[in-house]
């Protein structure tokens, strides 16, 4: 193990290698860029969460509670725009992906370190421009639907410019990861040995590269439309607003998998370690990951079932949407089979991984209601969609990210958080999250439309449950990030490999040295050889 | 094929220089794929609206100056040829020739902008002026040609940079990555134009049998 340490001096690592703001800002080290991405993203997560709580307070009583209808429109729009474009789209790949990918495949860095830094800079710039959208009070909803969004609005131009820049950052990450995975693997790390997290990053990178340019051109058209009166989406000038929806969702459906696939990868890494069993059906998970990426391009029409579409087209989109369930279910069965007869331990990363499976299952099953044409006619644009979406993104992507953060925390910082507090935080999160969003399924079934400022008195109890749930959820985040934040500076020193993972990234010191490896690691076995006889350890440990 | 010497010491991402060369090429090819999708969205929009407003599209297409467009096609194709010569020279380490061929490429690239200037000027000084909001056709015309022109501009800057490295005698038979990668980009700019030109300028009067439906 120590053969791979870049230096015998274990106090010398990527964090203390150089000091000062500029050494971070100008750094091309994938580990530092990953951390900077994480810090900036979490800041936007807090801002997005703040807007979410504003929305929930406003909905505590029917009619006006703390703000007028116009302010409410701004609050839910900014919640969506900040959370989507500044938090969860860069999401796991830009943070844990950046940090771990080179370590997991035995490389010194990503293929294009300076492009990686440019990606982060573009992301920060995009965040700066997005602040303008907050100042100008964007109120279109995060989907920017035309024709409301093409009426010469400064806020729309600011928000779409921000999203465009963020898209550029996302493409750079995607190109970088694809080339890194193709060209930078250490000897012996062939495709059949790649950790599943790397495989999901690969599938994600394909999505980033293929889908993002389409939203790029769509947003560019929207900007030009606002500035020059282009008329491509404006019915007054002969344009078609539904074309905007098609182009928007051609990206924005696959982007859900940009968010969720890496979370699935994290779960696939955590479950074998805490079950002490090899992952069940490695190949099936690989094919399912790439399969989900491929199918995700063919289902965007399900967002427009009630927006005017030929019946045949609707049947096809509906059928293809059902089809997404197949590879997803394959993964769930593989995770469950991995747990079967394993010696399961309940550390906090595992709690997150298992809650991912549970919550994502609810998300997937309610997706079936929305993919079915007849039921979607009823559920469309109701709270049912809001609940389904949050089970996917918060219950899936965010919980996955948190699982990963807890799992690799000691890898990143060389310290360990308080495990008991981590569990308490998880409990708050889990209860709060379900408390906030389970009532929304019922609200949606009873016909409460999304994005409405007001509601009939009968819905008050369910709305109040959701609001209380949202606050418990928020409290959970404070707990979790308070615990992790404290541990960054004051946590107990952790061993190099506290969970005895066999994966390559754990074979370096924690935190890793600036250059990751002094000599090229040579990989002789796959990542998941748990539960082998002890004398076999020399193989398992690469 | 030569690692990048401008990386700060102590942080090489590559174990082998060869890896760097192949990575740069693969990276550029993937980036070109994203460019195809970027323009693809515009071509798709154009196809949909041409179908919907066939008569107007045919009428307006005839107001575009196909001769200037043809001239620019010649300019871009010629520039691509000289770019290929520049790559070839770089692979042989002939830095002087790289400079010469880059100059010719740049000349054609700038010629493209001169032609474009007169083309846009004629539209904007027309009475009444033809602007992006005149009709969806012109909106798409300005967007497609404008976005393409931005790409030509980026290409010109990149070739200027490649030429600068040649001035410092940086190319040799084992290191010529920048010329090759910028060359790939320049060819894509060319290829996009090869599709743009007929679709915008030459389709006037071609009905593809759709006219009967309207
Ligand atoms: Cu979708």
XYZ file of C-alpha atoms and ligand atoms in Angstrom:
757
model
C 0.000 0.000 0.000
C 2.538 2.530 1.127
C 4.454 1.826 -2.050
C 2.077 4.190 -3.796
C 2.539 7.026 -1.343
C 4.027 9.985 -3.171
C 6.193 10.783 -0.182
C 7.104 9.123 3.064
C 6.197 12.308 4.857
C 2.519 11.724 5.502
C 1.969 15.250 6.742
C 2.522 16.512 3.256
C -0.714 16.330 1.304
C -2.742 18.141 -1.326
C -4.370 20.403 1.268
C -1.237 21.799 2.887
C 0.897 21.502 -0.259
C 0.504 25.191 -0.963
C -1.309 27.788 1.092
C -3.415 30.843 0.443
C -6.439 31.761 -1.663
C -4.556 31.985 -4.969
C -2.995 28.567 -4.544
C -6.536 27.215 -4.512
C -8.092 29.475 -7.105
C -5.272 28.835 -9.633
C -4.907 25.158 -8.759
C -5.213 22.563 -11.505
C -5.248 19.710 -8.979
C -8.433 17.684 -9.484
C -8.760 17.203 -5.720
C -8.666 20.902 -4.972
C -11.013 21.701 -7.857
C -13.421 19.073 -6.554
C -13.360 20.645 -3.103
C -13.828 24.172 -4.466
C -16.752 22.968 -6.529
C -18.194 21.344 -3.418
C -17.857 24.470 -1.300
C -19.400 26.779 -3.892
C -22.169 24.328 -4.686
C -23.141 23.909 -1.046
C -23.383 27.683 -0.753
C -25.918 27.700 -3.577
C -27.635 24.709 -1.991
C -28.178 26.847 1.100
C -29.574 29.710 -1.001
C -31.878 27.346 -2.892
C -32.988 25.819 0.402
C -33.740 29.257 1.778
C -36.105 29.934 -1.141
C -37.706 26.514 -0.625
C -38.478 27.376 2.988
C -39.942 30.737 1.905
C -42.250 28.844 -0.448
C -43.256 26.425 2.288
C -43.931 29.196 4.825
C -46.094 31.018 2.300
C -48.115 27.850 1.728
C -48.663 27.277 5.450
C -52.087 28.937 5.211
C -54.372 29.507 2.219
C -54.113 32.990 0.722
C -51.343 35.372 1.646
C -49.178 34.258 4.589
C -45.948 36.231 4.341
C -45.783 37.465 0.732
C -47.895 38.362 -2.277
C -48.477 36.183 -5.332
C -45.768 37.904 -7.409
C -43.133 37.392 -4.713
C -44.237 33.801 -4.392
C -43.647 33.274 -8.131
C -40.145 34.650 -7.721
C -39.458 32.465 -4.677
C -40.375 29.144 -6.284
C -38.603 30.111 -9.528
C -35.367 30.990 -7.765
C -35.584 27.828 -5.660
C -35.737 25.815 -8.875
C -33.144 27.748 -10.883
C -30.558 27.820 -8.092
C -31.059 24.189 -7.085
C -31.044 22.842 -10.633
C -28.464 24.898 -12.497
C -26.086 25.810 -9.689
C -26.311 22.817 -7.393
C -27.447 19.519 -8.790
C -26.407 19.795 -12.466
C -22.705 20.121 -11.615
C -23.639 17.832 -8.717
C -21.742 14.666 -7.983
C -19.439 14.589 -11.065
C -17.949 18.035 -10.391
C -17.386 17.317 -6.700
C -16.824 13.679 -5.760
C -16.250 12.779 -9.418
C -13.443 15.272 -9.757
C -11.901 14.230 -6.480
C -12.145 10.477 -6.934
C -11.998 9.647 -10.628
C -8.204 9.924 -11.051
C -7.646 8.181 -7.700
C -9.991 5.350 -8.629
C -8.313 4.603 -11.955
C -4.749 5.196 -10.792
C -4.078 8.461 -12.622
C -2.251 11.552 -11.414
C -4.992 13.874 -12.572
C -7.735 14.185 -15.165
C -6.697 14.335 -18.805
C -6.987 18.130 -19.080
C -6.303 19.715 -15.679
C -6.475 23.287 -16.969
C -9.796 22.686 -18.708
C -10.969 21.347 -15.383
C -10.017 24.622 -13.720
C -11.706 26.541 -16.549
C -14.823 24.496 -15.889
C -14.819 25.644 -12.267
C -14.205 29.261 -13.222
C -17.081 29.174 -15.701
C -19.263 27.705 -12.990
C -18.366 30.530 -10.580
C -19.037 33.061 -13.341
C -22.375 31.407 -14.003
C -23.191 31.714 -10.304
C -22.293 35.394 -10.409
C -24.558 36.023 -13.391
C -27.328 34.051 -11.696
C -27.258 36.550 -8.836
C -28.545 39.085 -11.410
C -31.524 36.819 -12.006
C -32.198 36.943 -8.268
C -31.858 40.752 -8.241
C -34.168 41.153 -11.235
C -36.672 38.741 -9.677
C -37.007 36.009 -12.226
C -40.524 34.557 -12.132
C -40.866 32.232 -15.136
C -40.376 28.980 -13.253
C -37.078 27.155 -13.767
C -38.320 25.767 -17.100
C -38.392 29.197 -18.846
C -41.448 28.259 -20.903
C -42.191 30.465 -23.893
C -43.987 32.754 -24.681
C -43.849 34.178 -21.129
C -40.053 33.965 -21.172
C -39.555 35.822 -24.480
C -41.063 39.124 -23.453
C -37.862 41.136 -23.313
C -37.060 40.250 -19.737
C -33.696 41.140 -18.196
C -34.157 38.465 -15.547
C -34.630 35.752 -18.191
C -31.525 36.891 -20.072
C -29.513 36.805 -16.832
C -30.774 33.372 -15.795
C -30.362 31.784 -19.223
C -26.882 33.280 -19.624
C -26.017 31.759 -16.252
C -27.406 28.396 -17.306
C -25.542 28.633 -20.630
C -22.224 29.227 -18.863
C -23.001 26.407 -16.451
C -23.683 24.185 -19.447
C -20.267 25.042 -20.852
C -18.695 24.068 -17.527
C -20.655 20.815 -17.618
C -19.485 19.992 -21.163
C -15.869 20.601 -20.177
C -16.269 18.190 -17.253
C -17.868 15.623 -19.562
C -15.157 15.820 -22.244
C -12.503 15.677 -19.558
C -13.958 12.602 -17.852
C -14.520 10.695 -21.099
C -10.925 11.206 -22.195
C -9.634 10.498 -18.688
C -11.475 7.191 -18.470
C -10.387 6.202 -21.983
C -6.726 7.191 -21.763
C -5.569 7.550 -18.192
C -6.283 4.183 -16.585
C -3.372 2.574 -14.763
C -2.001 -0.707 -16.104
C -4.375 -3.545 -15.298
C -7.348 -1.243 -14.763
C -9.185 -2.528 -17.793
C -12.828 -1.794 -18.508
C -14.076 -4.896 -16.687
C -12.331 -3.781 -13.490
C -13.469 -0.180 -13.429
C -15.242 0.717 -10.202
C -18.970 1.168 -10.810
C -18.795 4.796 -9.720
C -16.387 5.372 -12.610
C -18.772 3.587 -14.964
C -21.622 5.831 -13.918
C -19.389 8.886 -14.362
C -18.684 7.578 -17.847
C -22.384 7.242 -18.679
C -22.979 10.680 -17.160
C -20.197 12.211 -19.228
C -21.811 10.872 -22.397
C -25.049 12.576 -21.381
C -23.256 15.811 -20.554
C -21.542 15.847 -23.917
C -24.516 14.824 -26.040
C -27.397 16.633 -24.337
C -25.880 19.862 -23.012
C -25.170 21.498 -26.407
C -28.872 21.197 -27.221
C -29.896 23.169 -24.130
C -27.039 25.531 -25.009
C -28.537 26.399 -28.366
C -32.053 26.515 -26.909
C -31.013 29.006 -24.240
C -29.028 30.988 -26.800
C -32.149 31.262 -28.955
C -34.091 32.389 -25.893
C -31.489 35.069 -25.152
C -31.448 36.279 -28.777
C -35.221 36.237 -28.759
C -35.298 38.510 -25.719
C -32.624 40.832 -27.093
C -33.318 40.932 -30.848
C -36.898 39.711 -31.055
C -35.941 36.635 -33.056
C -39.397 35.066 -33.111
C -38.385 31.398 -33.038
C -40.522 30.659 -29.958
C -42.872 33.638 -30.057
C -46.286 32.852 -31.585
C -46.788 36.541 -32.402
C -43.907 36.303 -34.855
C -44.800 32.881 -36.217
C -42.683 30.937 -33.726
C -43.847 27.888 -31.806
C -43.638 27.765 -27.992
C -44.021 23.982 -28.039
C -40.772 23.770 -30.014
C -39.106 25.367 -27.007
C -40.541 22.660 -24.787
C -39.246 19.948 -27.104
C -35.758 21.420 -27.217
C -35.776 22.148 -23.503
C -36.778 18.634 -22.479
C -34.506 16.970 -25.001
C -31.806 18.118 -22.577
C -33.717 18.368 -19.358
C -34.920 14.803 -19.243
C -31.435 13.296 -19.750
C -30.088 15.796 -17.236
C -32.087 14.012 -14.548
C -29.786 11.068 -15.212
C -26.753 13.351 -15.094
C -27.930 13.959 -11.536
C -28.974 10.445 -10.599
C -26.525 8.073 -12.354
C -23.485 9.081 -10.282
C -25.598 8.680 -7.135
C -26.334 5.125 -8.273
C -22.592 4.690 -8.706
C -21.970 5.830 -5.137
C -24.580 3.396 -3.826
C -22.904 0.619 -5.822
C -19.614 1.467 -4.094
C -21.016 1.727 -0.570
C -23.224 -1.364 -0.415
C -20.500 -3.979 -1.104
C -18.136 -2.399 1.448
C -20.737 -2.436 4.235
C -22.063 -5.882 3.318
C -18.560 -7.332 2.968
C -19.691 -9.021 -0.217
C -18.721 -8.609 -3.878
C -21.213 -6.507 -5.808
C -23.859 -8.747 -7.316
C -24.142 -8.538 -11.097
C -21.296 -6.143 -11.885
C -21.827 -6.418 -15.630
C -25.568 -5.973 -15.325
C -25.052 -2.726 -13.431
C -22.612 -1.513 -16.067
C -25.010 -2.276 -18.913
C -27.909 -0.814 -16.959
C -25.988 2.433 -16.424
C -25.139 2.863 -20.078
C -28.636 1.638 -21.008
C -30.324 4.244 -18.823
C -28.179 6.905 -20.466
C -29.214 5.729 -23.927
C -32.946 5.403 -23.200
C -33.011 8.773 -21.475
C -32.697 10.476 -24.872
C -35.889 8.928 -26.182
C -38.431 9.856 -23.520
C -38.516 13.679 -23.342
C -42.014 13.820 -24.768
C -43.554 12.653 -21.473
C -43.249 16.243 -20.268
C -45.667 17.330 -23.005
C -48.386 14.686 -22.901
C -51.006 17.381 -22.357
C -49.295 20.130 -24.377
C -50.585 19.099 -27.767
C -49.005 16.070 -29.383
C -50.113 13.446 -31.904
C -51.600 10.364 -30.238
C -49.120 7.994 -31.858
C -46.228 10.110 -30.589
C -47.702 9.990 -27.111
C -48.016 6.187 -27.201
C -44.382 5.882 -28.255
C -43.085 8.281 -25.619
C -45.207 6.582 -22.968
C -43.933 3.136 -23.895
C -40.307 4.238 -23.975
C -40.704 5.929 -20.601
C -41.922 2.663 -19.076
C -38.840 1.085 -20.539
C -36.571 3.174 -18.279
C -37.893 1.092 -15.393
C -36.119 -2.022 -16.693
C -32.452 -1.044 -16.219
C -33.369 0.845 -13.052
C -35.001 -2.224 -11.569
C -31.999 -4.311 -12.605
C -29.863 -2.098 -10.391
C -32.225 -2.254 -7.438
C -32.317 -6.053 -7.595
C -28.533 -6.155 -7.802
C -28.153 -3.987 -4.719
C -30.621 -6.106 -2.789
C -28.874 -9.292 -3.885
C -25.580 -7.816 -2.730
C -27.079 -7.272 0.716
C -28.459 -10.800 0.840
C -26.508 -12.853 3.400
C -23.896 -10.120 3.703
C -22.514 -9.049 7.069
C -24.211 -5.692 7.002
C -22.950 -2.865 9.207
C -25.013 0.268 9.721
C -22.525 3.075 9.434
C -23.833 6.400 8.206
C -22.738 5.958 4.539
C -24.714 2.712 4.483
C -27.771 4.412 5.969
C -27.679 6.893 3.112
C -27.146 4.179 0.515
C -30.098 2.171 1.791
C -32.330 5.237 2.038
C -31.381 5.976 -1.556
C -32.689 2.579 -2.619
C -35.879 3.032 -0.597
C -36.638 6.584 -1.691
C -35.670 6.049 -5.294
C -37.982 3.069 -5.398
C -40.861 5.366 -4.422
C -39.717 7.854 -7.035
C -39.596 5.162 -9.693
C -42.950 3.643 -8.864
C -44.715 7.009 -8.889
C -43.015 7.693 -12.198
C -45.151 4.934 -13.666
C -48.285 6.965 -12.885
C -46.816 9.877 -14.796
C -45.686 7.788 -17.743
C -49.194 6.371 -18.165
C -51.148 8.601 -20.537
C -54.529 8.281 -18.873
C -53.317 8.927 -15.326
C -50.903 11.651 -16.397
C -53.837 13.640 -17.764
C -54.937 13.900 -14.134
C -51.572 14.173 -12.370
C -49.902 16.489 -14.857
C -48.787 19.790 -13.319
C -50.009 18.799 -9.861
C -48.154 18.302 -6.595
C -47.868 14.654 -7.537
C -45.183 15.695 -10.033
C -43.500 17.903 -7.426
C -43.368 14.986 -4.993
C -42.171 12.506 -7.635
C -39.461 14.890 -8.771
C -38.182 15.563 -5.261
C -38.099 11.868 -4.432
C -35.895 11.447 -7.499
C -33.627 14.416 -6.970
C -33.484 14.959 -3.236
C -34.257 11.372 -2.250
C -31.957 10.126 -5.012
C -29.230 12.506 -6.102
C -28.806 14.518 -2.884
C -29.017 11.499 -0.581
C -26.496 9.767 -2.852
C -24.185 12.781 -2.654
C -24.475 12.793 1.149
C -23.754 9.069 1.281
C -20.659 9.665 -0.823
C -19.561 12.618 1.293
C -19.785 10.538 4.458
C -18.120 7.541 2.843
C -15.160 9.424 1.358
C -14.958 12.132 4.002
C -11.890 10.675 5.665
C -10.355 10.163 2.226
C -10.772 13.842 1.442
C -9.775 15.362 4.775
C -7.935 12.656 6.690
C -10.345 13.202 9.567
C -13.533 11.515 10.756
C -16.854 13.116 11.639
C -18.836 12.168 14.729
C -20.640 8.990 13.701
C -23.430 9.302 16.293
C -24.292 12.837 15.228
C -24.146 11.733 11.613
C -26.826 9.163 12.366
C -28.980 11.695 14.175
C -28.652 14.058 11.208
C -29.621 11.288 8.836
C -32.707 10.512 10.932
C -33.864 14.137 10.853
C -33.287 14.252 7.107
C -35.118 11.033 6.444
C -38.153 11.869 8.578
C -38.255 15.486 7.426
C -37.944 14.593 3.778
C -40.754 12.055 3.847
C -42.818 14.373 6.007
C -42.455 17.117 3.435
C -43.104 15.154 0.279
C -45.395 12.221 1.086
C -48.318 14.638 1.711
C -47.619 16.167 -1.686
C -48.493 12.897 -3.428
C -51.910 13.064 -1.782
C -52.294 16.763 -2.534
C -51.537 16.036 -6.179
C -53.998 13.157 -6.334
C -56.653 15.423 -4.899
C -55.937 17.963 -7.620
C -53.698 20.620 -6.079
C -51.875 22.232 -9.044
C -48.175 22.979 -8.725
C -46.885 26.551 -8.567
C -50.185 27.944 -7.254
C -50.074 30.676 -4.673
C -53.448 29.881 -3.136
C -55.419 26.711 -2.350
C -58.824 25.623 -1.029
C -59.147 25.348 2.775
C -59.512 21.530 2.610
C -55.855 21.242 1.627
C -54.588 23.174 4.647
C -53.669 20.178 6.844
C -51.626 18.455 4.150
C -49.856 21.688 3.244
C -49.014 22.293 6.883
C -47.636 18.776 7.225
C -45.440 19.444 4.198
C -44.202 22.725 5.636
C -43.340 21.174 8.991
C -41.626 18.308 7.176
C -39.619 20.793 5.119
C -38.359 22.487 8.273
C -37.350 19.188 9.868
C -35.643 18.379 6.575
C -33.783 21.686 6.702
C -32.812 21.049 10.313
C -31.395 17.712 9.194
C -29.172 19.470 6.648
C -27.948 21.925 9.274
C -27.107 18.986 11.524
C -25.358 17.016 8.785
C -23.296 19.868 7.405
C -22.567 21.206 10.881
C -21.190 17.809 11.804
C -19.153 17.471 8.605
C -17.998 21.090 8.664
C -16.751 20.764 12.225
C -14.928 17.551 11.360
C -13.082 19.200 8.449
C -11.107 21.207 10.992
C -11.521 19.421 14.307
C -12.449 15.849 13.461
C -10.476 12.952 14.894
C -7.604 11.799 12.687
C -8.826 8.893 10.619
C -6.880 5.892 9.441
C -6.029 5.551 5.770
C -8.810 3.111 5.079
C -11.337 3.057 7.935
C -13.915 0.912 6.126
C -11.358 -1.537 4.727
C -12.427 -0.890 1.183
C -10.497 -2.680 -1.558
C -10.960 0.105 -4.054
C -7.856 1.764 -5.463
C -8.564 5.261 -4.111
C -8.183 3.926 -0.552
C -4.695 2.634 -1.254
C -3.235 6.139 -1.096
C -2.736 8.017 2.182
C -5.699 10.092 3.401
C -5.677 12.893 2.503
C -3.800 11.984 -0.680
C -0.520 13.563 -1.678
C -0.466 16.366 -4.219
C 0.474 14.025 -7.052
C -1.659 11.046 -5.960
C 0.941 8.385 -6.819
C 4.692 8.324 -6.929
C 4.786 5.185 -9.023
C 2.069 3.936 -11.291
C -0.172 1.528 -9.390
C -0.583 -1.821 -11.080
C -4.038 -3.304 -10.772
C -4.332 -7.062 -10.535
C -7.910 -7.624 -9.439
C -11.312 -6.027 -9.636
C -12.560 -3.702 -6.923
C -15.146 -5.900 -5.286
C -13.312 -8.981 -4.044
C -14.816 -8.907 -0.550
C -15.321 -12.005 1.551
C -12.365 -13.850 0.086
C -10.181 -16.098 2.302
C -7.611 -14.102 4.204
C -4.578 -15.589 2.497
C -5.951 -14.165 -0.712
C -5.454 -10.666 0.592
C -2.420 -9.978 -1.545
C -4.648 -10.289 -4.611
C -7.522 -8.347 -3.262
C -5.381 -5.414 -2.263
C -4.123 -4.850 -5.817
C 4.376 13.096 -28.817
C 5.574 15.814 -26.521
C 4.107 16.771 -23.215
C 2.919 20.259 -22.473
C 5.862 22.160 -21.069
C 3.770 25.014 -19.751
C 2.288 22.903 -16.958
C 3.649 23.924 -13.571
C 6.365 21.589 -12.344
C 5.325 18.849 -9.995
C 1.918 18.265 -11.459
C 1.929 16.255 -14.633
C -1.272 14.462 -15.338
C 0.411 12.107 -17.783
C 2.785 9.242 -17.288
C 3.567 9.134 -21.007
C 3.782 11.995 -23.532
C 2.077 9.737 -26.067
C -0.974 9.653 -23.783
C -1.147 13.441 -23.915
C -1.169 13.475 -27.704
C -3.931 10.887 -28.000
C -5.939 12.522 -25.226
C -5.824 15.907 -26.917
C -7.056 14.433 -30.169
C -9.810 12.397 -28.523
C -10.844 15.429 -26.490
C -11.127 17.558 -29.605
C -13.179 14.923 -31.424
C -15.604 14.731 -28.503
C -15.802 18.503 -28.407
C -16.562 18.541 -32.136
C -19.438 16.146 -31.452
C -20.884 18.703 -29.032
C -20.561 21.347 -31.764
C -22.535 19.167 -34.138
C -25.296 18.991 -31.539
C -25.177 22.723 -30.966
C -25.718 23.441 -34.661
C -27.992 20.403 -34.919
C -30.586 22.146 -32.760
C -30.599 25.076 -35.188
C -30.846 22.861 -38.250
C -33.759 21.016 -36.650
C -35.558 24.296 -35.945
C -34.885 25.427 -39.503
C -36.289 22.182 -40.938
C -39.463 22.473 -38.845
C -40.156 26.080 -39.786
C -39.285 25.558 -43.431
C -41.873 22.798 -43.489
C -44.422 25.068 -41.860
C -43.738 28.234 -43.860
C -42.498 26.745 -47.111
C -43.602 29.573 -49.392
C -42.116 32.334 -47.274
C -38.903 30.406 -46.775
C -38.549 29.967 -50.523
C -39.288 33.606 -51.114
C -36.872 34.900 -48.503
C -34.112 32.490 -49.461
C -34.009 34.215 -52.830
C -33.111 37.486 -51.117
C -29.860 35.964 -49.833
C -26.834 36.624 -52.009
C -25.805 33.143 -53.145
C -22.784 34.525 -54.984
C -21.251 35.983 -51.825
C -22.069 32.716 -50.068
C -20.298 30.795 -52.827
C -17.267 33.066 -52.510
C -17.115 32.345 -48.788
C -17.407 28.623 -49.488
C -14.357 28.904 -51.724
C -12.533 30.884 -49.054
C -13.226 28.353 -46.313
C -12.417 25.321 -48.449
C -9.131 26.900 -49.541
C -8.270 27.785 -45.980
C -8.899 24.186 -44.948
C -6.464 23.010 -47.632
C -3.729 25.299 -46.318
C -4.481 24.178 -42.780
C -3.810 20.598 -43.863
C -0.495 21.759 -45.326
C 0.300 23.449 -41.999
C -0.359 20.219 -40.077
C 1.822 18.306 -42.525
C 4.627 20.828 -42.149
C 4.380 20.703 -38.358
C 4.618 16.910 -38.373
C 7.891 17.270 -40.224
C 9.066 19.942 -37.811
C 9.248 22.624 -40.531
C 8.319 25.576 -38.330
C 8.938 28.210 -41.040
C 6.497 26.509 -43.359
C 3.936 26.232 -40.571
C 4.072 30.023 -40.222
C 3.686 30.501 -43.984
C 0.718 28.134 -44.311
C -0.945 29.574 -41.221
C -0.634 33.019 -42.784
C -2.453 31.879 -45.922
C -5.123 30.148 -43.824
C -5.598 33.315 -41.768
C -5.845 35.397 -44.940
C -8.745 33.295 -46.194
C -10.326 33.372 -42.750
C -10.211 37.171 -42.708
C -11.510 37.265 -46.271
C -14.516 35.351 -44.986
C -15.283 38.200 -42.571
C -14.934 40.844 -45.280
C -17.498 39.051 -47.409
C -19.740 38.517 -44.392
C -19.545 42.224 -43.587
C -20.831 43.239 -47.032
C -23.505 40.568 -46.872
C -24.886 41.739 -43.515
C -24.504 45.394 -44.527
C -26.653 44.872 -47.624
C -29.369 43.287 -45.456
C -29.328 45.961 -42.790
C -29.256 48.919 -45.211
C -32.009 47.410 -47.344
C -35.260 49.441 -47.374
C -36.970 48.367 -45.174
C -34.039 46.898 -43.222
C -33.954 43.148 -42.941
C -33.374 42.351 -39.261
C -33.682 39.160 -37.159
C -37.250 40.013 -36.167
C -38.401 40.469 -39.778
C -39.405 36.804 -40.033
C -38.475 33.470 -38.459
C -36.462 32.789 -41.612
C -34.223 35.795 -41.050
C -34.092 35.138 -37.336
C -32.641 31.714 -38.081
C -30.468 33.072 -40.896
C -28.815 35.595 -38.614
C -28.475 33.115 -35.748
C -26.997 30.329 -37.855
C -24.573 32.466 -39.858
C -23.765 34.581 -36.796
C -22.990 31.591 -34.577
C -20.903 30.148 -37.380
C -19.026 33.439 -37.745
C -18.244 33.373 -34.016
C -16.742 29.932 -34.582
C -14.650 31.240 -37.482
C -13.418 34.016 -35.209
C -12.413 31.526 -32.507
C -10.648 29.516 -35.209
C -8.731 32.549 -36.441
C -7.551 33.309 -32.903
C -6.546 29.659 -32.406
C -4.581 29.590 -35.672
C -2.862 32.794 -34.627
C -1.791 31.030 -31.421
C -0.598 27.963 -33.350
C 1.421 30.281 -35.600
C 2.947 31.903 -32.519
C 4.225 28.526 -31.295
C 5.781 27.931 -34.720
C 7.597 31.255 -34.363
C 9.142 29.856 -31.183
C 10.203 26.739 -33.118
C 8.129 24.519 -30.883
C 7.108 21.901 -33.430
C 9.082 18.798 -34.190
C 8.293 15.325 -35.530
C 7.579 14.309 -31.916
C 5.479 17.330 -30.946
C 2.847 18.931 -33.140
C -0.369 18.434 -31.113
C -1.630 22.068 -31.190
C -1.530 22.331 -34.990
C -3.332 19.058 -35.430
C -6.026 19.777 -32.836
C -6.675 23.321 -34.085
C -6.733 21.892 -37.604
C -9.515 19.503 -36.596
C -11.519 22.396 -35.202
C -10.953 24.477 -38.329
C -12.234 21.657 -40.533
C -15.399 21.413 -38.453
C -16.016 25.132 -38.956
C -15.631 24.464 -42.644
C -17.960 21.459 -42.614
C -20.676 23.373 -40.759
C -20.542 26.010 -43.471
C -20.781 23.351 -46.169
C -24.169 22.424 -44.678
C -25.242 25.973 -43.874
C -24.626 27.291 -47.349
C -26.965 25.045 -49.352
C -29.605 24.914 -46.623
C -29.872 28.690 -46.319
C -28.907 29.996 -49.771
C -29.653 27.287 -52.296
C -32.864 25.602 -51.155
C -35.017 28.384 -52.624
C -37.497 26.823 -55.008
C -36.744 23.274 -53.873
C -40.039 21.994 -52.552
C -39.143 18.381 -51.672
C -42.733 17.521 -52.579
C -44.063 19.257 -49.483
C -45.592 22.173 -51.371
C -48.622 20.121 -52.360
C -49.501 19.693 -48.712
C -49.950 23.442 -48.283
Cu -38.534 13.392 -17.983
